[in-house]
């Protein structure tokens, strides 16, 4: 006879989640650190009640906005290298759909988070329940169906016993290095409260092993041959390097072969910034070093990267006609990009194997010497930008320089959207692999403070600096309240440049002159040409319970940072910066911004000409080992 235990569906879910563990390299971790939630009629008698009576001890954290709680969960799981995660619980309707942006951000970044959302009654007799969006053509459709394209696993639990088979699928996906992302369970509010005799084995401690899959042997042999045939190879290190904890293997491989390493946002920190083979950030927000080496490369080894348009400079980054690609990736989908030799496998395991297969290969001493020279030149450029002053108002470079100088090597910087991520990719000198916690897969305005909360939960022994623009701050600042409530200390540096400086720059690139990007009052002409808006961010932050102050000079900023570090609570430092003083692009750093083909504005037409010139440098990478194809059309007669 199967032993059973009578529980509600909600209680069964929580009791199950509390027993899940992961293991990698022989080390076990409890997988769920707890649950972020906001309650409503869609969960109060179900999962919310289960949390309250949870004997397994499943901590509950109250957030201010459902989107933010997913960001916090992402910030946590990212810093834990995906070996720890949170569940997020919402009511039905707006609470649930508020999570869509967070879900997409988790999925695009390959970071695990479990979303538990209330849904309409499965019984239907009382329908439409409050907040139920009825679909006239199907009673089986609800607002929660909007999650389907933005999660890796989607399910709706219409009978209690369905969780017996759904929950293992949830865990399989959350712990899969290749498939992980947001996972969604829609939970009709009556079903959450229904009791069922669940088999007791379901609640036994379970350990999910995170594999280190090895690539195909023939593919390794081909990759090793290609490496041996190359003279100007470069590595592009992405998030997969960090999540697989492959940084030591990467360093050993780079030092053995003399292959330099460029980094994406998710991969930054894979090598310390001052390593002789470090090129720093690549592409649109890349360093001069990376953007000089990449275009001349005859071999690119992508490790754990999706090759988005930022590191590839919209596919203009690779200009050698015979350039070839080797991609190490747990996801087949990414491994095949750019007609690469696909090494479908774990970054660490694959690098270790490749290191043996390449034998005594090493790049020429003059190549390595050039890389070292570029590395040192770049460091001098960082110093120059940090010291570059324009007088009255601080530059963003000065602000980043002051924050970096105040931080210990292990301290963490968090940001996501605007001009800060690009400037940080260029400038921030990563000394510790976990110090750079930038969400740029989705570049979500509003991630910053919530993501910082999650980072702080994951690393309470590190200072967490949240760098946030005034635009992003206004999109989601509310979690400062949560930081205060949870006593999770953040040092928030609010960079106030009175609008969207980043979008202003790309607006100028398309000839649109920064239209609609400034926070100005609507003037008598009907346009936004009135005075600049004066928002009192200090009082806003104080109102949410944080310490806050405004600084105007570098000495004031340095002192404020020092005080913030010395104190115990969350501090917001508001600093005005110059709108125009942006860190420039270096060398090959074009970003394709769709630009009008015709316009009445001469600036737009000039921008289109510049656009067409860059378009001509764009490459399709289609046949493995064959010369690349230039973008554009030429009929094959
Ligand atoms: C949710 C969301 N909406 C819109 C955008 C497009 N966007 C990118 S940056 C940006 C402006 C950010 O302003 P701010 O935070 O002040 O940073 P700044 O550009 O001034 O550095 C906008 C609107 C986005 N990334 N995310
Ligand atoms: Mg701004």
XYZ file of C-alpha atoms and ligand atoms in Angstrom:
664
model
C 0.000 0.000 0.000
C 1.259 3.450 -0.874
C 1.504 5.574 2.224
C -0.333 8.830 1.751
C -0.661 12.160 3.477
C -3.714 14.357 3.159
C -2.801 17.911 2.145
C -4.208 20.738 0.090
C -2.619 21.289 -3.295
C -1.025 24.458 -1.953
C 0.435 22.598 1.029
C 1.706 19.813 -1.227
C 3.491 22.336 -3.464
C 5.274 24.041 -0.567
C 6.184 20.776 1.171
C 7.602 19.470 -2.100
C 9.605 22.601 -2.909
C 11.120 22.637 0.569
C 12.675 19.202 -0.054
C 14.405 20.006 -3.332
C 18.201 20.215 -3.438
C 20.807 20.518 -6.145
C 24.279 19.049 -6.322
C 27.225 19.868 -8.508
C 30.780 18.606 -8.117
C 29.676 16.717 -5.013
C 28.430 19.793 -3.133
C 24.744 19.949 -2.205
C 22.635 23.071 -1.784
C 19.023 23.535 -0.787
C 17.471 24.864 -3.992
C 14.759 27.234 -2.778
C 15.698 30.007 -0.379
C 12.013 30.839 0.051
C 9.158 32.611 -1.616
C 8.514 36.196 -2.598
C 4.832 36.919 -2.617
C 1.922 39.290 -2.720
C -1.358 37.868 -1.518
C -4.899 38.245 -2.812
C -8.068 36.208 -3.182
C -6.288 34.143 -5.838
C -3.933 32.502 -3.341
C -4.860 33.421 0.218
C -6.567 30.126 1.118
C -4.186 28.105 -1.005
C -0.429 28.522 -1.311
C -0.436 31.519 1.064
C -2.064 29.423 3.794
C 0.401 26.635 3.103
C 3.327 28.992 3.617
C 1.900 30.144 6.917
C 1.638 26.608 8.280
C 4.767 25.332 6.538
C 6.603 23.037 8.902
C 9.393 22.608 6.423
C 10.316 26.259 6.995
C 9.850 28.052 3.735
C 10.528 31.743 4.378
C 8.084 34.235 2.946
C 9.185 37.690 1.780
C 6.698 40.460 1.055
C 7.438 42.555 -2.015
C 5.822 45.759 -3.289
C 5.335 44.792 -6.896
C 5.124 41.378 -8.542
C 7.500 42.353 -11.327
C 10.048 43.382 -8.722
C 9.822 40.086 -6.901
C 10.801 38.225 -10.048
C 13.726 40.621 -10.479
C 14.779 39.987 -6.888
C 14.598 36.250 -7.542
C 16.757 36.704 -10.656
C 19.290 38.827 -8.775
C 19.535 36.046 -6.204
C 19.817 33.099 -8.587
C 22.329 34.922 -10.793
C 24.727 35.496 -7.925
C 24.219 31.906 -6.744
C 25.288 30.669 -10.187
C 21.803 29.181 -10.522
C 22.362 26.721 -7.667
C 19.756 28.546 -5.587
C 16.450 30.148 -6.488
C 13.218 31.681 -5.271
C 9.583 30.976 -5.950
C 7.273 33.951 -6.581
C 3.610 33.790 -5.609
C 0.862 36.046 -6.923
C -2.876 36.335 -6.845
C -4.981 36.085 -10.000
C -5.150 38.740 -12.720
C -2.981 41.859 -12.467
C -0.777 40.377 -9.766
C -0.006 37.478 -12.060
C 0.438 39.437 -15.267
C 2.681 41.928 -13.476
C 5.237 39.122 -13.524
C 5.407 38.835 -17.323
C 8.317 41.278 -17.698
C 10.227 39.589 -14.901
C 9.558 36.184 -16.442
C 10.886 37.256 -19.824
C 13.937 38.728 -18.165
C 14.634 35.491 -16.252
C 14.182 33.373 -19.349
C 16.314 35.508 -21.639
C 19.086 35.497 -19.038
C 18.762 31.715 -18.460
C 18.192 32.247 -14.739
C 15.799 29.980 -12.791
C 12.706 31.328 -11.054
C 9.462 29.548 -10.234
C 6.284 31.553 -10.803
C 3.155 30.448 -8.956
C 0.120 32.438 -10.056
C -3.480 32.254 -8.958
C -6.033 31.522 -11.653
C -9.826 31.428 -12.049
C -11.861 28.726 -10.313
C -11.561 25.412 -12.133
C -15.149 24.661 -11.036
C -16.424 27.607 -13.106
C -19.821 27.818 -11.348
C -18.879 31.192 -9.843
C -17.211 32.565 -12.990
C -16.258 35.179 -13.824
C -14.462 35.646 -10.531
C -13.006 39.062 -9.735
C -10.073 39.780 -12.098
C -10.862 36.872 -14.405
C -10.374 37.760 -18.051
C -12.964 35.714 -19.903
C -12.192 34.493 -23.378
C -15.399 34.290 -25.406
C -14.111 31.389 -27.505
C -12.571 29.235 -24.774
C -13.199 28.743 -21.085
C -9.797 27.102 -20.898
C -7.981 30.368 -21.644
C -7.041 32.909 -18.998
C -4.765 35.928 -18.709
C -2.114 33.514 -17.458
C -1.747 32.105 -20.959
C 0.320 35.220 -21.755
C 3.226 33.584 -19.940
C 3.548 30.751 -22.455
C 6.117 32.414 -24.760
C 8.233 33.870 -21.947
C 8.776 30.782 -19.796
C 10.548 27.454 -20.293
C 7.768 25.347 -18.830
C 4.100 26.285 -18.492
C 1.393 24.309 -16.801
C -2.038 24.815 -15.268
C -3.016 22.577 -12.398
C -6.656 21.578 -12.825
C -6.664 18.643 -10.382
C -4.633 18.303 -7.157
C -2.892 15.095 -8.232
C -1.510 16.822 -11.326
C 1.207 18.359 -9.145
C 2.626 14.874 -8.586
C 3.775 14.845 -12.195
C 4.074 18.616 -12.770
C 6.494 19.425 -9.944
C 9.270 17.079 -11.124
C 9.023 18.729 -14.559
C 9.311 22.112 -12.850
C 12.501 20.985 -11.142
C 13.930 19.338 -14.239
C 13.651 22.586 -16.151
C 14.782 24.887 -13.323
C 17.922 22.819 -12.784
C 18.709 22.219 -16.457
C 21.793 24.240 -17.456
C 20.517 24.464 -21.033
C 16.797 25.012 -20.473
C 16.587 26.964 -17.260
C 14.628 30.208 -17.039
C 11.223 31.120 -15.700
C 8.857 28.237 -14.995
C 5.146 28.896 -14.589
C 2.375 27.121 -12.749
C -1.144 28.524 -13.034
C -3.087 27.562 -9.937
C -6.885 27.851 -10.052
C -7.830 29.254 -6.682
C -10.190 26.447 -5.716
C -7.724 23.710 -6.687
C -5.098 25.267 -4.401
C -7.425 24.535 -1.467
C -8.605 21.049 -2.484
C -7.302 18.185 -0.368
C -5.838 15.001 -1.787
C -4.098 11.904 -0.446
C -0.585 12.542 -1.786
C 1.980 9.728 -1.735
C 4.477 10.428 1.049
C 7.468 9.640 -1.211
C 6.647 12.806 -3.077
C 7.931 14.763 -0.079
C 11.169 12.858 0.402
C 14.390 14.849 0.165
C 15.423 14.914 -3.471
C 18.763 15.961 -4.924
C 18.996 17.063 -8.561
C 22.460 16.622 -9.998
C 23.578 19.460 -12.250
C 25.497 17.691 -14.985
C 28.740 18.695 -16.612
C 27.933 17.341 -20.040
C 30.838 16.676 -22.392
C 30.833 17.592 -26.066
C 31.026 15.256 -29.036
C 34.528 13.779 -29.422
C 34.770 14.452 -33.172
C 33.669 18.039 -32.659
C 36.419 18.490 -30.064
C 38.954 17.126 -32.539
C 37.801 19.547 -35.242
C 37.803 22.432 -32.790
C 41.324 21.572 -31.660
C 42.476 21.466 -35.290
C 40.899 24.847 -35.989
C 42.581 26.310 -32.933
C 45.946 24.915 -34.015
C 45.441 26.424 -37.471
C 44.610 29.867 -36.088
C 47.041 32.707 -35.499
C 44.730 35.468 -34.202
C 42.161 33.644 -32.034
C 39.956 35.358 -29.464
C 37.617 34.019 -26.787
C 34.215 35.603 -26.170
C 33.276 34.725 -22.591
C 29.573 34.877 -21.723
C 27.428 34.064 -18.727
C 27.944 30.331 -19.240
C 31.525 30.693 -18.021
C 30.370 32.129 -14.725
C 27.330 29.895 -14.218
C 29.413 26.772 -14.828
C 32.097 28.085 -12.441
C 34.561 27.675 -15.267
C 36.671 30.761 -14.565
C 39.688 28.781 -13.336
C 39.469 26.478 -16.345
C 39.170 29.502 -18.623
C 42.174 31.196 -17.094
C 44.226 27.984 -17.395
C 43.152 27.527 -21.022
C 43.914 31.145 -21.900
C 47.329 31.015 -20.228
C 48.198 27.689 -21.846
C 47.242 28.856 -25.344
C 47.819 32.597 -25.114
C 44.319 33.258 -26.443
C 42.919 36.605 -25.235
C 39.486 36.885 -23.624
C 36.772 39.431 -24.394
C 33.648 39.511 -22.238
C 29.906 40.066 -22.490
C 27.863 41.632 -19.685
C 26.936 38.202 -18.279
C 30.523 37.018 -18.664
C 32.317 40.049 -17.255
C 34.660 39.054 -14.480
C 35.561 35.744 -16.149
C 39.144 37.004 -16.033
C 40.312 39.765 -13.679
C 40.570 43.056 -15.565
C 44.362 43.247 -15.197
C 45.118 39.756 -16.447
C 47.554 40.098 -19.371
C 45.097 38.285 -21.654
C 42.020 40.284 -20.624
C 40.470 42.452 -23.316
C 37.456 43.518 -21.220
C 34.001 44.125 -22.657
C 33.349 43.410 -26.339
C 31.371 45.147 -29.062
C 29.021 48.104 -28.835
C 30.015 48.859 -25.229
C 33.394 47.279 -25.661
C 36.895 48.409 -24.896
C 39.356 49.612 -27.470
C 41.361 46.442 -26.816
C 38.491 44.044 -27.583
C 37.300 46.080 -30.533
C 40.733 46.091 -32.153
C 41.400 42.387 -31.616
C 37.949 41.019 -32.624
C 37.766 42.420 -36.184
C 41.151 40.920 -37.018
C 40.464 37.540 -35.409
C 40.668 34.452 -37.611
C 39.014 32.299 -34.938
C 36.380 33.174 -32.357
C 35.734 30.803 -29.477
C 32.369 31.683 -27.941
C 31.893 30.242 -24.463
C 28.453 30.388 -22.892
C 27.310 33.312 -24.991
C 24.204 33.952 -27.090
C 26.151 36.350 -29.333
C 23.599 39.148 -29.103
C 23.995 42.301 -31.161
C 25.936 44.064 -28.379
C 29.053 41.867 -28.288
C 28.921 41.304 -32.062
C 28.493 45.041 -32.820
C 25.387 44.048 -34.786
C 27.443 41.461 -36.701
C 30.130 43.925 -37.754
C 32.629 42.820 -35.108
C 34.273 40.094 -37.198
C 35.894 41.359 -40.361
C 38.431 38.695 -41.331
C 36.872 37.046 -44.409
C 38.054 33.639 -43.234
C 36.994 33.961 -39.602
C 35.713 30.710 -38.071
C 33.765 30.030 -34.898
C 33.883 27.411 -32.178
C 31.008 27.635 -29.731
C 31.023 25.995 -26.330
C 27.493 26.052 -24.986
C 25.190 23.834 -22.951
C 22.391 24.850 -25.317
C 22.579 23.359 -28.801
C 20.670 26.378 -30.078
C 23.490 28.741 -29.120
C 26.314 26.323 -29.933
C 25.324 26.260 -33.606
C 25.307 30.043 -34.069
C 27.667 31.602 -36.639
C 28.128 28.259 -38.373
C 30.396 27.215 -35.535
C 31.855 23.877 -34.644
C 29.284 23.198 -31.930
C 30.781 21.971 -28.678
C 27.526 21.242 -26.903
C 28.586 20.868 -23.314
C 29.415 22.400 -19.997
C 31.966 25.223 -20.212
C 34.317 23.840 -17.590
C 34.282 20.224 -18.740
C 34.676 21.270 -22.372
C 37.543 23.678 -21.711
C 39.392 20.986 -19.772
C 38.996 18.592 -22.665
C 39.924 21.162 -25.269
C 43.040 22.102 -23.299
C 44.329 18.563 -23.756
C 43.226 18.318 -27.387
C 45.079 21.464 -28.530
C 48.379 20.015 -27.302
C 51.272 22.454 -27.294
C 49.507 25.136 -29.343
C 50.199 28.714 -28.313
C 49.713 32.065 -29.994
C 52.808 33.934 -31.152
C 54.660 36.053 -28.580
C 54.057 39.252 -30.571
C 50.280 38.607 -30.535
C 50.314 38.192 -26.774
C 52.539 41.233 -26.402
C 50.043 43.282 -28.434
C 47.179 42.072 -26.226
C 49.085 43.017 -23.098
C 49.886 46.428 -24.536
C 46.183 46.981 -25.370
C 45.184 45.833 -21.880
C 47.492 48.375 -20.274
C 46.437 51.119 -22.699
C 42.828 50.419 -21.812
C 43.549 50.740 -18.112
C 45.085 54.135 -18.789
C 41.934 55.100 -20.700
C 39.765 54.035 -17.733
C 41.873 56.252 -15.489
C 41.453 59.107 -17.947
C 37.658 58.714 -18.071
C 37.429 58.468 -14.269
C 39.380 61.715 -13.992
C 37.647 63.552 -16.841
C 35.802 66.505 -15.374
C 33.627 69.148 -17.011
C 33.344 71.610 -14.171
C 30.058 72.179 -12.390
C 28.336 68.844 -12.789
C 29.935 65.434 -12.339
C 30.315 63.099 -15.291
C 29.024 59.548 -15.170
C 32.637 58.391 -15.549
C 33.621 60.280 -12.403
C 30.700 58.744 -10.517
C 31.564 55.187 -11.595
C 35.205 55.836 -10.718
C 34.272 56.974 -7.212
C 32.003 53.974 -6.649
C 34.659 51.566 -7.891
C 37.311 53.193 -5.702
C 35.119 52.842 -2.620
C 34.303 49.176 -3.277
C 36.229 46.159 -2.065
C 37.122 43.566 -4.697
C 34.268 41.282 -3.625
C 31.624 43.998 -3.514
C 28.882 43.894 -6.075
C 27.581 46.406 -8.589
C 24.060 45.968 -9.981
C 22.417 47.765 -12.869
C 20.355 46.989 -15.928
C 19.253 49.716 -18.331
C 20.204 53.136 -19.643
C 23.746 54.344 -20.158
C 25.091 52.779 -16.953
C 25.452 49.179 -18.194
C 27.498 50.170 -21.230
C 29.708 52.513 -19.244
C 30.187 49.912 -16.522
C 31.066 47.204 -19.046
C 33.816 49.460 -20.328
C 35.030 50.906 -17.078
C 34.328 48.649 -14.073
C 37.525 46.835 -13.168
C 36.337 43.380 -12.111
C 38.650 41.826 -9.600
C 36.223 39.172 -8.380
C 34.116 36.965 -10.623
C 30.850 37.868 -8.872
C 31.326 41.613 -8.562
C 29.583 42.510 -11.814
C 25.862 41.723 -11.571
C 24.387 43.495 -14.557
C 21.157 42.296 -16.148
C 21.562 43.139 -19.805
C 19.838 40.186 -21.453
C 16.515 42.036 -21.180
C 17.936 45.393 -20.058
C 14.891 45.993 -17.926
C 14.363 49.465 -16.521
C 13.236 48.842 -12.967
C 15.374 45.759 -12.389
C 18.090 47.641 -10.538
C 16.862 48.035 -6.961
C 14.877 44.794 -6.894
C 17.746 42.864 -8.497
C 20.072 44.425 -5.923
C 17.848 43.083 -3.149
C 18.220 39.577 -4.532
C 21.980 39.995 -4.852
C 22.165 41.116 -1.228
C 20.141 38.083 -0.118
C 22.602 35.871 -1.987
C 25.700 37.633 -0.669
C 24.942 39.317 2.664
C 28.675 39.616 3.376
C 29.266 41.900 0.399
C 28.286 45.528 -0.089
C 25.781 45.802 -2.927
C 25.937 49.006 -4.976
C 22.850 49.607 -7.057
C 23.590 52.113 -9.792
C 20.351 53.395 -11.255
C 19.406 56.158 -13.675
C 16.654 58.648 -12.895
C 14.449 57.049 -15.561
C 14.836 53.514 -14.234
C 14.402 54.772 -10.678
C 11.047 56.278 -11.552
C 9.978 53.058 -13.200
C 10.468 50.992 -10.050
C 11.866 52.484 -6.888
C 9.383 50.917 -4.501
C 11.594 48.070 -3.369
C 13.637 50.504 -1.290
C 10.785 49.992 1.175
C 11.368 46.248 0.997
C 15.113 46.715 1.544
C 14.301 48.673 4.699
C 11.721 46.125 5.850
C 14.060 43.179 5.340
C 17.111 45.005 6.645
C 18.882 44.214 3.400
C 21.425 46.982 3.029
C 21.803 48.532 -0.402
C 23.955 51.474 -1.415
C 21.842 53.056 -4.128
C 23.637 55.551 -6.361
C 20.956 57.415 -8.277
C 22.420 59.070 -11.350
C 20.158 61.997 -12.173
C 20.673 63.433 -15.645
C 17.074 64.578 -16.097
C 15.949 62.015 -18.592
C 16.993 59.204 -20.885
C 20.559 60.069 -21.758
C 21.129 56.683 -23.383
C 18.097 56.821 -25.635
C 18.998 60.446 -26.294
C 22.292 59.259 -27.717
C 20.743 56.691 -30.037
C 18.122 59.236 -30.964
C 20.962 61.469 -32.122
C 22.403 58.497 -34.018
C 19.219 58.278 -36.099
C 19.106 62.054 -36.496
C 16.169 62.542 -34.131
C 17.989 64.970 -31.806
C 16.987 63.423 -28.481
C 13.268 63.991 -29.116
C 11.091 62.968 -26.190
C 13.954 61.931 -23.925
C 14.240 64.893 -21.531
C 12.232 65.341 -18.353
C 10.982 68.830 -19.099
C 7.626 70.414 -18.411
C 5.373 70.812 -21.414
C 5.986 74.398 -22.551
C 3.670 76.998 -24.084
C 4.526 75.743 -27.578
C 2.974 72.399 -26.691
C 6.335 70.588 -26.751
C 8.530 69.411 -23.884
C 10.575 72.587 -24.017
C 9.626 74.022 -20.626
C 11.956 74.061 -17.625
C 13.644 70.851 -16.509
C 11.584 68.985 -13.934
C 12.961 69.240 -10.425
C 12.270 65.972 -8.678
C 13.271 65.599 -5.063
C 14.689 62.096 -5.105
C 16.180 62.581 -1.655
C 12.768 63.064 -0.107
C 11.286 60.244 -2.160
C 13.919 57.846 -0.810
C 13.575 59.200 2.713
C 9.830 58.717 2.449
C 10.437 55.046 1.788
C 12.504 54.741 4.951
C 16.053 54.951 3.606
C 18.755 57.410 4.468
C 19.245 59.720 1.518
C 21.353 62.689 0.540
C 22.334 64.648 -2.522
C 25.959 65.145 -3.490
C 27.334 67.637 -6.000
C 31.100 67.243 -5.920
C 33.526 64.370 -6.019
C 34.676 64.865 -2.401
C 31.026 64.877 -1.303
C 30.345 61.705 -3.262
C 33.406 59.970 -1.818
C 32.423 60.957 1.722
C 28.839 59.791 1.181
C 30.036 56.433 -0.116
C 32.340 56.032 2.848
C 29.536 56.834 5.305
C 27.197 54.467 3.504
C 29.705 51.663 3.828
C 30.262 52.402 7.502
C 26.539 52.419 8.286
C 24.174 49.481 8.523
C 21.102 50.568 6.586
C 20.123 51.293 3.001
C 21.391 54.634 1.732
C 20.442 56.490 -1.446
C 23.031 58.872 -2.834
C 21.543 61.183 -5.423
C 24.055 62.670 -7.830
C 23.401 65.041 -10.704
C 25.409 64.238 -13.803
C 26.000 65.875 -17.126
C 23.602 64.701 -19.868
C 26.078 65.092 -22.714
C 29.249 63.730 -21.119
C 28.802 60.122 -22.119
C 31.589 57.600 -22.385
C 32.170 57.269 -26.096
C 32.218 54.140 -28.269
C 35.616 52.637 -29.049
C 36.783 51.438 -32.468
C 34.434 48.916 -33.982
C 31.378 49.588 -31.829
C 28.484 50.183 -34.197
C 25.005 49.286 -33.013
C 22.350 48.862 -35.647
C 19.562 51.281 -34.838
C 16.794 51.093 -37.430
C 17.113 54.452 -39.225
C 14.498 55.996 -41.559
C 15.114 55.478 -45.268
C 13.443 58.815 -46.063
C 12.751 61.902 -43.990
C 12.106 65.629 -44.243
C 14.830 66.174 -41.657
C 18.376 66.604 -43.050
C 19.892 65.163 -39.849
C 17.911 61.966 -40.375
C 19.050 61.667 -43.990
C 22.672 62.176 -42.932
C 22.194 59.516 -40.278
C 20.851 57.132 -42.906
C 23.972 57.619 -45.033
C 26.147 56.752 -42.071
C 23.863 53.808 -41.374
C 24.278 52.477 -44.923
C 28.071 52.678 -44.627
C 27.990 50.561 -41.479
C 25.420 48.197 -42.950
C 28.001 47.319 -45.580
C 30.283 45.937 -42.866
C 27.650 43.572 -41.563
C 28.264 39.849 -42.035
C 26.235 36.694 -42.340
C 28.094 33.710 -40.936
C 26.551 30.725 -42.664
C 28.866 27.917 -43.798
C 31.293 26.408 -41.287
C 34.825 27.228 -42.283
C 33.807 29.023 -45.498
C 34.396 32.734 -46.111
C 31.687 34.866 -44.586
C 28.987 36.472 -46.627
C 28.566 40.202 -46.812
C 25.071 41.372 -45.931
C 23.073 43.006 -48.739
C 21.774 41.758 -52.061
C 23.522 40.821 -55.261
C 21.626 38.536 -57.614
C 23.355 35.262 -58.490
C 22.719 35.141 -62.272
C 11.079 48.682 -19.166
C 11.850 49.407 -20.197
N 11.264 50.367 -20.941
C 11.956 51.023 -21.894
C 13.259 50.744 -22.126
C 14.037 51.529 -23.198
N 15.046 52.349 -22.516
C 16.314 51.914 -22.403
S 17.251 52.939 -21.526
C 15.985 54.013 -21.288
C 16.181 55.269 -20.502
C 16.811 55.036 -19.166
O 16.867 56.253 -18.469
P 17.745 56.406 -17.184
O 17.458 55.309 -16.248
O 17.579 57.778 -16.672
O 19.232 56.181 -17.706
P 20.096 57.118 -18.691
O 19.694 56.736 -20.069
O 19.795 58.537 -18.402
O 21.486 56.708 -18.407
C 14.831 53.557 -21.925
C 13.552 54.287 -21.959
C 13.849 49.718 -21.334
N 15.112 49.321 -21.473
N 13.133 49.082 -20.373
Mg 18.720 59.450 -16.862
